[in-house]
mmCIF file of C-alpha atoms (C1' of nucleotides) and ligand atoms in Angstrom:
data_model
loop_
_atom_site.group_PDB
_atom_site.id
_atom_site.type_symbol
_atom_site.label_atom_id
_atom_site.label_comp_id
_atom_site.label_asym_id
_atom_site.label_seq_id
_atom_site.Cartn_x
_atom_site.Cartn_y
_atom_site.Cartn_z
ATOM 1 C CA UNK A 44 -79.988 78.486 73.891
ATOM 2 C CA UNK A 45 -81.650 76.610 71.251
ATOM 3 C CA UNK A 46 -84.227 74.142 71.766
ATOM 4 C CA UNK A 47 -82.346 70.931 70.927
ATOM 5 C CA UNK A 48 -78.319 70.588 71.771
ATOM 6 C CA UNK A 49 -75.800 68.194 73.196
ATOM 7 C CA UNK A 50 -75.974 69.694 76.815
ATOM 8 C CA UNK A 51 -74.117 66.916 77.470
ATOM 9 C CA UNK A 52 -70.986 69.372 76.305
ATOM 10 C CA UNK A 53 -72.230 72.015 78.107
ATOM 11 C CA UNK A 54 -72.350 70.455 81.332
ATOM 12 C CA UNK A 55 -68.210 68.273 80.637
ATOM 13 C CA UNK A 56 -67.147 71.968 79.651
ATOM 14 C CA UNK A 57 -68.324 73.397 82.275
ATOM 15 C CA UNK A 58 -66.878 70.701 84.878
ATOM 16 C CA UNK A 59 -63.941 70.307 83.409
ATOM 17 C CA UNK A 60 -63.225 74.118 83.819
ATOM 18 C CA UNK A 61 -64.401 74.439 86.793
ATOM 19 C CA UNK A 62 -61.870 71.581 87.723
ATOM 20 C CA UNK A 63 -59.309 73.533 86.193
ATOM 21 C CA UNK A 64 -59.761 77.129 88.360
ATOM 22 C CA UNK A 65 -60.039 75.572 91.443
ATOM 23 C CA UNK A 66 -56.575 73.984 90.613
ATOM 24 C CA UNK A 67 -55.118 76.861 89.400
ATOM 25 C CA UNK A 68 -56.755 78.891 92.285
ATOM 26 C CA UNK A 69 -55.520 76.654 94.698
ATOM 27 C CA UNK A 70 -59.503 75.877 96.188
ATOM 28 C CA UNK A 71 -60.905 72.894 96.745
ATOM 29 C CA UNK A 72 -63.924 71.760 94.224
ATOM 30 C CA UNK A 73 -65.400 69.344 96.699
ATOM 31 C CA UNK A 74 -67.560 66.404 96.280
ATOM 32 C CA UNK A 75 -70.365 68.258 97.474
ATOM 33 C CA UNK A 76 -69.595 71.806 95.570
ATOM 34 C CA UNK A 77 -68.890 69.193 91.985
ATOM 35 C CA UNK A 78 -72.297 67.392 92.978
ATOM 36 C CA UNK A 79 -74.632 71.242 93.047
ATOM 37 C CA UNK A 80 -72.472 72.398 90.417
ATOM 38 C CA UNK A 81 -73.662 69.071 88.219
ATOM 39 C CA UNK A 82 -77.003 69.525 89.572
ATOM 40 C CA UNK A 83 -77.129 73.068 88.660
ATOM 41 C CA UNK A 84 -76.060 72.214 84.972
ATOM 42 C CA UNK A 85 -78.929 69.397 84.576
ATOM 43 C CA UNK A 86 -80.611 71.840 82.168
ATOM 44 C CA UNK A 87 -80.551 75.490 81.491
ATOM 45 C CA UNK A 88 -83.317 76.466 83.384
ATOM 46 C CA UNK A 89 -82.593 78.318 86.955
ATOM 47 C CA UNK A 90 -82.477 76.170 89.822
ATOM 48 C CA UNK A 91 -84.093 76.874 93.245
ATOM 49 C CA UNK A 92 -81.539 76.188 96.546
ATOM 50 C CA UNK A 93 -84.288 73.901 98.114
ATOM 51 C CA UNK A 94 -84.911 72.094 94.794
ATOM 52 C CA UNK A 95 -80.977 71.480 95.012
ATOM 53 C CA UNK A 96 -81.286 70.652 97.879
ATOM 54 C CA UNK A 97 -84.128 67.361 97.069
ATOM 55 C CA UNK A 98 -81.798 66.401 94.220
ATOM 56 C CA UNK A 99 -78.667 66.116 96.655
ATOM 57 C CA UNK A 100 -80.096 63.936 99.232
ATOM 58 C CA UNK A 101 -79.684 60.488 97.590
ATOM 59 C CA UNK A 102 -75.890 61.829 96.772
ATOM 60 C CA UNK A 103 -75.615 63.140 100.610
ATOM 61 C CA UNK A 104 -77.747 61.882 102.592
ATOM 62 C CA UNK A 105 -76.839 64.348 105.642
ATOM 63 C CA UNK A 106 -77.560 67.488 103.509
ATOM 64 C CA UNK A 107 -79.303 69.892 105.098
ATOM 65 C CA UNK A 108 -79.743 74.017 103.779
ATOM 66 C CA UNK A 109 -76.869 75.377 104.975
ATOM 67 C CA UNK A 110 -74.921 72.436 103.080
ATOM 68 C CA UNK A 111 -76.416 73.530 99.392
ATOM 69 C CA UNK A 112 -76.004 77.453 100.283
ATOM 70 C CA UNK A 113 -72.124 77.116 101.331
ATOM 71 C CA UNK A 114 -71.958 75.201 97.900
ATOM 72 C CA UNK A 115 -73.914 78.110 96.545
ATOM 73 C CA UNK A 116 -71.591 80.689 97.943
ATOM 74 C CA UNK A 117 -68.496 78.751 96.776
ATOM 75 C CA UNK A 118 -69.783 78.387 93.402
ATOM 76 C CA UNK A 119 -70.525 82.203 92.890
ATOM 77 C CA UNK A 120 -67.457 83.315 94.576
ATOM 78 C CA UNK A 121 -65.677 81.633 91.950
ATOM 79 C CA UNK A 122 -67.687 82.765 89.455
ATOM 80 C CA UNK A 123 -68.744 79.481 88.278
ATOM 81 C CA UNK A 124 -72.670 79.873 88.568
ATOM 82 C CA UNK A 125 -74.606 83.154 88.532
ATOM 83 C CA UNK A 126 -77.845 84.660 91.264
ATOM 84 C CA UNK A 127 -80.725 85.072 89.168
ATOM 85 C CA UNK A 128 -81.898 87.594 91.689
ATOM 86 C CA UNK A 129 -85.293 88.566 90.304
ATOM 87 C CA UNK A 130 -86.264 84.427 90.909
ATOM 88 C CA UNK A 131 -84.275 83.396 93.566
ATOM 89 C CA UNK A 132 -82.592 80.757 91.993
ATOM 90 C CA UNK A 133 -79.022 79.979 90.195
ATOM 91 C CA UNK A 134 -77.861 79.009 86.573
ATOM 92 C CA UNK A 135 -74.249 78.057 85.274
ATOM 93 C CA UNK A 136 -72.061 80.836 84.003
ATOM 94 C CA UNK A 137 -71.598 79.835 80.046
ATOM 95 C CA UNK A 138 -68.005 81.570 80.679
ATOM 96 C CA UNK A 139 -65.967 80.637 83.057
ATOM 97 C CA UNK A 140 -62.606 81.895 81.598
ATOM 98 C CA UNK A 141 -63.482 85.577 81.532
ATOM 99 C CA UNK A 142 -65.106 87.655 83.788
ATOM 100 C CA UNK A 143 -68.138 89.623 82.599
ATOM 101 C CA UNK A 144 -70.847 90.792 83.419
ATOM 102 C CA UNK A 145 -74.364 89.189 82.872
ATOM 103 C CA UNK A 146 -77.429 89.992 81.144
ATOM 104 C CA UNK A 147 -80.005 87.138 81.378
ATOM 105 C CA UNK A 148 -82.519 86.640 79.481
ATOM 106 C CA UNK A 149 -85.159 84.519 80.975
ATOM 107 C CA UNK A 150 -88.253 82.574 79.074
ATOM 108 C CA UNK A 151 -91.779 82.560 80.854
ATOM 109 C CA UNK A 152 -92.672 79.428 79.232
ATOM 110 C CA UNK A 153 -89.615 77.049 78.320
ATOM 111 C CA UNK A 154 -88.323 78.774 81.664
ATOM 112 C CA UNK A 155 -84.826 78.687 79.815
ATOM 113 C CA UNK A 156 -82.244 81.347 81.055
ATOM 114 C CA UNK A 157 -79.853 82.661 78.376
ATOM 115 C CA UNK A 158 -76.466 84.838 79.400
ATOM 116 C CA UNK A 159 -75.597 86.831 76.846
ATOM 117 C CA UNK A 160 -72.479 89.235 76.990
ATOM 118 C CA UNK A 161 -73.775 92.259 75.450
ATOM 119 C CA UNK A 162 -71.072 94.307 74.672
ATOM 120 C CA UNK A 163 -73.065 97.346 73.465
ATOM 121 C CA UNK A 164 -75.335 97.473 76.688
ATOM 122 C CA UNK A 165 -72.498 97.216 79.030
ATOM 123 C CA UNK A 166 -71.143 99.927 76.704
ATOM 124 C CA UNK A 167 -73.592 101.971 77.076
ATOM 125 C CA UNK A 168 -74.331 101.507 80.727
ATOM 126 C CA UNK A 169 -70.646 102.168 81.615
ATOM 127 C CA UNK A 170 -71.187 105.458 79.740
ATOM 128 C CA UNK A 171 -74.318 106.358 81.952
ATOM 129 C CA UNK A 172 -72.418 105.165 85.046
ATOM 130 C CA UNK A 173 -70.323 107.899 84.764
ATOM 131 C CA UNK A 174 -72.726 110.521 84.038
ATOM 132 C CA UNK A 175 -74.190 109.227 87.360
ATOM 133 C CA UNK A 176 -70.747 109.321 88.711
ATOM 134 C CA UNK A 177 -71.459 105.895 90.217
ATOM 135 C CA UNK A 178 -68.692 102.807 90.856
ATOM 136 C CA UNK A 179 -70.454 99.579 89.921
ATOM 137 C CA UNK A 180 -69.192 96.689 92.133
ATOM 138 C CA UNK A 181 -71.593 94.347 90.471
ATOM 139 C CA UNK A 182 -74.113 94.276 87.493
ATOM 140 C CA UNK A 183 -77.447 92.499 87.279
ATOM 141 C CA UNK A 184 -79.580 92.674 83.800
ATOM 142 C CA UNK A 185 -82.526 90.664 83.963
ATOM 143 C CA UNK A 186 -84.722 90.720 81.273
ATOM 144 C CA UNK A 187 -88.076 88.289 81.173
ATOM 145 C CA UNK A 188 -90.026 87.467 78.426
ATOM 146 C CA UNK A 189 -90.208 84.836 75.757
ATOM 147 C CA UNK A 190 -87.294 83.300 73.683
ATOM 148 C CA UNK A 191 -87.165 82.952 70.391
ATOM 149 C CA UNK A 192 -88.325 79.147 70.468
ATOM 150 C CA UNK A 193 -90.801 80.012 72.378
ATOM 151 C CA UNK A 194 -92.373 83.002 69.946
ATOM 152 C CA UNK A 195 -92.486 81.228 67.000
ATOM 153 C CA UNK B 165 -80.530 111.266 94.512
ATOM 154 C CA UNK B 166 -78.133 114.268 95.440
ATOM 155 C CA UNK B 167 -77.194 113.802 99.606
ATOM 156 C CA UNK B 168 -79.196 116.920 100.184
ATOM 157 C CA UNK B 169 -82.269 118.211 98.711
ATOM 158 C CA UNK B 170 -86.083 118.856 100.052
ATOM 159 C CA UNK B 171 -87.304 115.787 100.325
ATOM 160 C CA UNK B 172 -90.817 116.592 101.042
ATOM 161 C CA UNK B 173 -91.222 117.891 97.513
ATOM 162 C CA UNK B 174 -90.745 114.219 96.704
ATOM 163 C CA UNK B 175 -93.181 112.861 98.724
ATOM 164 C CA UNK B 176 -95.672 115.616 97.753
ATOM 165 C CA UNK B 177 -95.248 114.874 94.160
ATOM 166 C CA UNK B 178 -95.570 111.193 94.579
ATOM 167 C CA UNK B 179 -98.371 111.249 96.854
ATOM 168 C CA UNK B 180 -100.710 114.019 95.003
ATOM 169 C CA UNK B 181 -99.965 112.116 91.254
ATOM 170 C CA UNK B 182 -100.428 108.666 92.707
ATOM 171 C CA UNK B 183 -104.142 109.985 94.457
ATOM 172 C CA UNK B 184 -104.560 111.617 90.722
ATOM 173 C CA UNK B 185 -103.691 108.460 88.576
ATOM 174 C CA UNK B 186 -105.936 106.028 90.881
ATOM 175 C CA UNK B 187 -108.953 108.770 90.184
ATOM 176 C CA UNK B 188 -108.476 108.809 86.825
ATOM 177 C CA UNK B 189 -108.415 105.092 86.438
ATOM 178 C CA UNK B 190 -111.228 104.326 88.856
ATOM 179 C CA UNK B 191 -108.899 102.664 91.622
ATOM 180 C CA UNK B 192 -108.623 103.066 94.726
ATOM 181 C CA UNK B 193 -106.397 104.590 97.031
ATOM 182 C CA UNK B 194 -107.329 103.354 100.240
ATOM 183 C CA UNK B 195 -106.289 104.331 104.032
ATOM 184 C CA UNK B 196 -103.535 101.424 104.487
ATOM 185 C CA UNK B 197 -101.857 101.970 100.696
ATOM 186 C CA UNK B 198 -101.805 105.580 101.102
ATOM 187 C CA UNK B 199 -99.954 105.077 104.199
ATOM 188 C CA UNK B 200 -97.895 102.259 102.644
ATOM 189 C CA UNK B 201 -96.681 104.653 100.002
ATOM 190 C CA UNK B 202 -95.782 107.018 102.567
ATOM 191 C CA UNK B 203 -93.687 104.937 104.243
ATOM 192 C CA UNK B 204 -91.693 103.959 101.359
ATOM 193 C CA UNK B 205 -90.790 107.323 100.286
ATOM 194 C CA UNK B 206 -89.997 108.180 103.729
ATOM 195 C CA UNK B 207 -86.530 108.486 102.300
ATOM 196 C CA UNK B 208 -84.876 107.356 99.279
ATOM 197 C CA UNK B 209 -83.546 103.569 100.398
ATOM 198 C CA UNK B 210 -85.303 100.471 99.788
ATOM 199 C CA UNK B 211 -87.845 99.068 102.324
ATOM 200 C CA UNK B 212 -88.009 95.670 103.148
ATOM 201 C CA UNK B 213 -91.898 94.246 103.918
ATOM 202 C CA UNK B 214 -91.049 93.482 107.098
ATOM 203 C CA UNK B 215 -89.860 97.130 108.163
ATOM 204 C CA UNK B 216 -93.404 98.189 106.431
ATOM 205 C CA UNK B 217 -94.824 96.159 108.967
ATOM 206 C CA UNK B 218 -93.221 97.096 111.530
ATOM 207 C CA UNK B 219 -94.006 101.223 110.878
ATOM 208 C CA UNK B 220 -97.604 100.556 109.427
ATOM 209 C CA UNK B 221 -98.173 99.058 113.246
ATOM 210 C CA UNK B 222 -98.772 102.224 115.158
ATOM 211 C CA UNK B 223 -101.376 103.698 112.294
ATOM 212 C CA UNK B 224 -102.813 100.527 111.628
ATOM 213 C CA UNK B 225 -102.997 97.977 114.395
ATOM 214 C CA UNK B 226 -104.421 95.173 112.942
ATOM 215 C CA UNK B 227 -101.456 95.045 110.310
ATOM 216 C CA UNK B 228 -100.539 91.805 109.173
ATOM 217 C CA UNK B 229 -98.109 90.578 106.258
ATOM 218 C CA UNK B 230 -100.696 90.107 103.874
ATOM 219 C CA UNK B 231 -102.220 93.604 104.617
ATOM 220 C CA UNK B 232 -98.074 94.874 103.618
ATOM 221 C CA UNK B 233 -98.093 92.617 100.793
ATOM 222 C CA UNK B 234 -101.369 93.251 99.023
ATOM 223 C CA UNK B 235 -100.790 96.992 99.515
ATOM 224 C CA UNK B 236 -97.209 96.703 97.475
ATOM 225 C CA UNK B 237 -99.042 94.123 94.852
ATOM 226 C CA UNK B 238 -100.892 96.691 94.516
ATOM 227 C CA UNK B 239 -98.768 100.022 94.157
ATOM 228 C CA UNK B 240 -96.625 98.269 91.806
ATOM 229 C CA UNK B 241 -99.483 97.598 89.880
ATOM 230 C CA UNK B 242 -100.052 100.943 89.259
ATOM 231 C CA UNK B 243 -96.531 101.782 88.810
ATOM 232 C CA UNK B 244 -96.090 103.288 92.031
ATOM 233 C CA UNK B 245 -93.236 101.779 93.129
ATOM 234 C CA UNK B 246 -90.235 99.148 92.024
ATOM 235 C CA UNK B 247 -89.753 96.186 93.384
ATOM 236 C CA UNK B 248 -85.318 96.057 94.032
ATOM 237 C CA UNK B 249 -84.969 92.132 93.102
ATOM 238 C CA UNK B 250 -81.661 92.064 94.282
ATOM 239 C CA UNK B 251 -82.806 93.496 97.490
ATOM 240 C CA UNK B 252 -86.110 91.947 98.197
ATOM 241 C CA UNK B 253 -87.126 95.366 98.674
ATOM 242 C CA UNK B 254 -89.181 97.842 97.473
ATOM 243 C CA UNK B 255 -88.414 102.067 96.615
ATOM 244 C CA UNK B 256 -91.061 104.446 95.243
ATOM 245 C CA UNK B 257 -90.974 105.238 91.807
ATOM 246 C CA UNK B 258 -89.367 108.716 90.956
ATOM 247 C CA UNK B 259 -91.756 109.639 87.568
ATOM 248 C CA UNK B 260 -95.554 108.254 87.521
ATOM 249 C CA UNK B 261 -96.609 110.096 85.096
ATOM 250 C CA UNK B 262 -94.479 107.961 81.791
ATOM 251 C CA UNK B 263 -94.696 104.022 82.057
ATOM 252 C CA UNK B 264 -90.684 103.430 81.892
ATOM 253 C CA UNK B 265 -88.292 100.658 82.173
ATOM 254 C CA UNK B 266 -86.346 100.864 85.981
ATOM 255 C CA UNK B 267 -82.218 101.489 85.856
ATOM 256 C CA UNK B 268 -81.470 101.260 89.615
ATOM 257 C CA UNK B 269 -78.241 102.639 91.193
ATOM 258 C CA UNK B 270 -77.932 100.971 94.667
ATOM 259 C CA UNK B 271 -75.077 102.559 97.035
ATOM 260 C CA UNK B 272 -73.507 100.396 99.377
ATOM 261 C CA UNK B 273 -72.730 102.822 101.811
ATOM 262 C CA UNK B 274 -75.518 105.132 101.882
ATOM 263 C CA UNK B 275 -78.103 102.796 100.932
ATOM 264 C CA UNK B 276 -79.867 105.256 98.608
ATOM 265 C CA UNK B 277 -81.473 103.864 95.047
ATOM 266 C CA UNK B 278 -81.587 106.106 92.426
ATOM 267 C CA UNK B 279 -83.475 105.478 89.264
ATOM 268 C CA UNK B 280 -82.860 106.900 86.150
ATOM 269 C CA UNK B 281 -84.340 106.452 82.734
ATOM 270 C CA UNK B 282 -80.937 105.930 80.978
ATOM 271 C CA UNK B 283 -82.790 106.120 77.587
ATOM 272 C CA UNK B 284 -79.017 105.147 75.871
ATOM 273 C CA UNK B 285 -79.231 102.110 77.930
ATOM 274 C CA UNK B 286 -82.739 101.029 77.245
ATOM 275 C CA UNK B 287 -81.652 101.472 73.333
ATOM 276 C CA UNK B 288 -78.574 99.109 73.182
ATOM 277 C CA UNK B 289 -80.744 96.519 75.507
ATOM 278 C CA UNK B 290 -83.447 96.784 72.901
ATOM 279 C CA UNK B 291 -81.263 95.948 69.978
ATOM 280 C CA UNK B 292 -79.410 93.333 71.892
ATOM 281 C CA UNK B 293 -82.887 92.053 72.721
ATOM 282 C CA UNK B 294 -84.046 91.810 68.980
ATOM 283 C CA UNK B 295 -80.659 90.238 68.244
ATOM 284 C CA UNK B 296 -81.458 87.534 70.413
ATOM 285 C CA UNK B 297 -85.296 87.575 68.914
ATOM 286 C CA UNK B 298 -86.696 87.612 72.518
ATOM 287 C CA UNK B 299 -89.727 89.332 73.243
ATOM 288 C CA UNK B 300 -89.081 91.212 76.573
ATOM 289 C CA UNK B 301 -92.243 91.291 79.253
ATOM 290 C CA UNK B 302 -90.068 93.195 82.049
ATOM 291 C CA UNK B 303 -86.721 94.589 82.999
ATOM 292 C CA UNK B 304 -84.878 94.944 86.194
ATOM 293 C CA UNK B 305 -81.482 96.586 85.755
ATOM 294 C CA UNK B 306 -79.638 96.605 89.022
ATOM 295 C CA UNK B 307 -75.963 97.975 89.701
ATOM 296 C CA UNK B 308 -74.651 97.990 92.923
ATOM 297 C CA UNK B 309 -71.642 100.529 94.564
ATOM 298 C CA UNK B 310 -71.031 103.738 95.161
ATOM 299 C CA UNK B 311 -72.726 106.894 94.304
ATOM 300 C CA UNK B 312 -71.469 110.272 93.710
ATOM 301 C CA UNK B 313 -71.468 111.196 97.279
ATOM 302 C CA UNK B 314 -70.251 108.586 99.058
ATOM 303 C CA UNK B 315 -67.055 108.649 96.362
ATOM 304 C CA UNK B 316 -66.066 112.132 97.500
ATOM 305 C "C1'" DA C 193 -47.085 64.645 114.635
ATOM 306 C "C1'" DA C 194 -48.859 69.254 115.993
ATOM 307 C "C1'" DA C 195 -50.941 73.362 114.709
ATOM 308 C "C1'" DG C 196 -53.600 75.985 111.787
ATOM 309 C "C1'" DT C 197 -56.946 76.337 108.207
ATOM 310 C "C1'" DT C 198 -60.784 74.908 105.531
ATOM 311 C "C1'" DA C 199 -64.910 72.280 104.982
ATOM 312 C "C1'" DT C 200 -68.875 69.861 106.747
ATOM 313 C "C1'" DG C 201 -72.501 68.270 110.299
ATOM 314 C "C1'" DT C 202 -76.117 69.773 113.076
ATOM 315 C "C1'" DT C 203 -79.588 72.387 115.415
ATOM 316 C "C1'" DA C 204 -82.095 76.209 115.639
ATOM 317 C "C1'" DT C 205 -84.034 80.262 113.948
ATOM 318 C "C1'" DA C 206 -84.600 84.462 111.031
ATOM 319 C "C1'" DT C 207 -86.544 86.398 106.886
ATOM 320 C "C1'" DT C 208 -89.592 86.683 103.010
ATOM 321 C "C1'" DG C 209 -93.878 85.571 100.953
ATOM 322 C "C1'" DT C 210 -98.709 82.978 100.072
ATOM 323 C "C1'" DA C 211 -103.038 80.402 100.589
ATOM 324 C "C1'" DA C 212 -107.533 80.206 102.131
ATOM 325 C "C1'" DC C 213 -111.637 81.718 103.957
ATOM 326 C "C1'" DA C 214 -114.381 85.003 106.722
ATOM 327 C "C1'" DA C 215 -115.875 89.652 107.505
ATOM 328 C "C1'" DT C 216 -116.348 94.153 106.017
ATOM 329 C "C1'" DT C 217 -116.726 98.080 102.976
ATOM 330 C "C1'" DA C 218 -117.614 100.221 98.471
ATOM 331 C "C1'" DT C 219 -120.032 100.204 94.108
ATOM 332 C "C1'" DT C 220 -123.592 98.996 90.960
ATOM 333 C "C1'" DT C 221 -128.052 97.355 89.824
ATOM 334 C "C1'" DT C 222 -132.849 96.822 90.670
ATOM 335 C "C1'" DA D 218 -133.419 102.598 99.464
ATOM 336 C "C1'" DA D 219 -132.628 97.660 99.196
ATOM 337 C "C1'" DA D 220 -130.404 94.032 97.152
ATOM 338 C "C1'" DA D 221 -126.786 92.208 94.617
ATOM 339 C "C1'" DT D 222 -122.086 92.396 93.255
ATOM 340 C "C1'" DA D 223 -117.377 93.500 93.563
ATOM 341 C "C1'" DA D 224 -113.415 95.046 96.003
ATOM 342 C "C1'" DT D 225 -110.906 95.373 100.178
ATOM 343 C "C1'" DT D 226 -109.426 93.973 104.637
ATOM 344 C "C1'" DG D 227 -109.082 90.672 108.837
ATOM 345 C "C1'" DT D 228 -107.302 86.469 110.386
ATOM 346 C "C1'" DT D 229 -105.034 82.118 110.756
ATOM 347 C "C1'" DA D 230 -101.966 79.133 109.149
ATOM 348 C "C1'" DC D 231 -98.127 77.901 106.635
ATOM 349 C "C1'" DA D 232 -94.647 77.718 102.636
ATOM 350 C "C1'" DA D 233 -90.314 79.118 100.847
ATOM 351 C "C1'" DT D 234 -85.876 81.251 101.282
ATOM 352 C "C1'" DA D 235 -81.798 82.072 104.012
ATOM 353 C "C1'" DT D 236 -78.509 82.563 107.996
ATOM 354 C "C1'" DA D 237 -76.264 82.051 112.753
ATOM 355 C "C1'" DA D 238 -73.705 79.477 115.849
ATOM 356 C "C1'" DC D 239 -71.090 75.929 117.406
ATOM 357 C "C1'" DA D 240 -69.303 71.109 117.019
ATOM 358 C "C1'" DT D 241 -66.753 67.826 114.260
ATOM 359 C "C1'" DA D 242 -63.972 66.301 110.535
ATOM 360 C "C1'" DA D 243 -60.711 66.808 106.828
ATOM 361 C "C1'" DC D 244 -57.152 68.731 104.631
ATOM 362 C "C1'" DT D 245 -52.370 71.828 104.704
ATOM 363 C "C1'" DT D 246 -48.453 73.619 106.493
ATOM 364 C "C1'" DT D 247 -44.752 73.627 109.666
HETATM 365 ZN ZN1 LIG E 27 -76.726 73.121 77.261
HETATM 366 ZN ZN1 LIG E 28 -88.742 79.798 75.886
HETATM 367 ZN ZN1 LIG E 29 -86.325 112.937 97.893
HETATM 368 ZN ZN1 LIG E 30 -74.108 106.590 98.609
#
DNA sequence: AAAGTTATGTTATATTGTAACAATTATTTT
DNA sequence: AAAATAATTGTTACAATATAACATAACTTT
């Protein structure tokens, strides 16, 4: 991601596609699942469930954990954010049209998560899957470090 | 990890390099993070803290989460063992002896991790990685399903 | 409208991980 | 060996992350 960008595009793409699946999926993008979605999308850092879960309350007053991690669980199902696993927290998926698998790259200091497709690592771990003979069901590449604004 | 092999060996290995490496760097390997290591290569799946806990009890009785905690900050440290971020777990680390970066295979149904180098792998990432002119601290590469044995 | 399904409210609790300070043990210096 | 220093462990308290279970409400389908 570089430093400066209209996020503001970022954020109506990634609403208005959501929007879109959950039509075409025949799910319901609630108020609630919209509002942590938004939330989520406020920058392109990763976002903590209970730090959600602050922002939410002068949307919904009533929210309580379980409220934020059924949103969560929504969200993911549809493939619409991603589990950054190795800090607990979530970031919007930059795709939503095609499935893929994730490689994240995730800054120490600007604390920026990128998802980059990778073609040739996924390449190259499919190969090595089936040395292994080993059936992925899911794929998690998390890689931490500093960014490129961040190095200069 | 194939289903059947002698597992002692594995534990021998780990425990007589680990006892070497701490010598050699004027560490030590004390009483509780001996044990510690023990109990996470009692077999090859991923132990939660908790369950460390729980079997550290009867040796040491005065066990408390911190004592689990700072004896895994530790090992990991030294590159004893891998902390599985997608599992909040932990599994001993298969080769000591060559600082390396961790490909884990995590089976669903058997619950064994297997790490392999996956030098191929480590290549592409590293390209992708200077592609993306990020500077890379630490990797965690975590694919979950099936492995060779529980395919069959 | 009634029935079935999906989503949310609510309470309680389980799981995972740290902070802080005291006491002890090991190592180094005098 | 004694004293000083550093490393490790004991102990208490708590923070952060996540789920279970059941009640209520809101949508969908018949
Ligand atoms: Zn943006
Ligand atoms: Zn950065
Ligand atoms: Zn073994
Ligand atoms: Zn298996």
């Amino acid at each position: 991601m570089p430093e400066i960008h209209n996020h503001s595009t970022c954020v109506q793409t990634a609403l208005t596609q959501a929007a879109q699946l959950c039509t075409e999926r025949g799910v319901q993008l609630t108020t609630i699942r919209q509002q942590v979605l938004e939330l989520i999308w406020a920058d392109h850092h990763a976002v903590k469930a209970y730090d959600l879960l602050e922002r939410i309350k002068p949307l919904q007053a009533a929210a309580k954990p379980a409220t934020i991690y059924r949103a969560l669980d929504f969200l993911r199902e549809q493939g619409f954010i991603h589990r950054v696993e190795s800090l607990n927290a979530f970031i919007g998926c930059c795709d939503l049209k095609t499935a893929h698998e994730q490689l994240l790259l995730i800054c120490k200091k600007c604390e920026n998560v990128e998802e980059r497709h990778a073609d040739l690592v996924m390449q190259a771990l499919a190969q090595e899957l089936q040395k292994a003979k080993f059936i992925a069901h899911s794929k998690a590449i998390e890689i931490h470090g500093l960014c490129a604004d961040c190095t200069q």
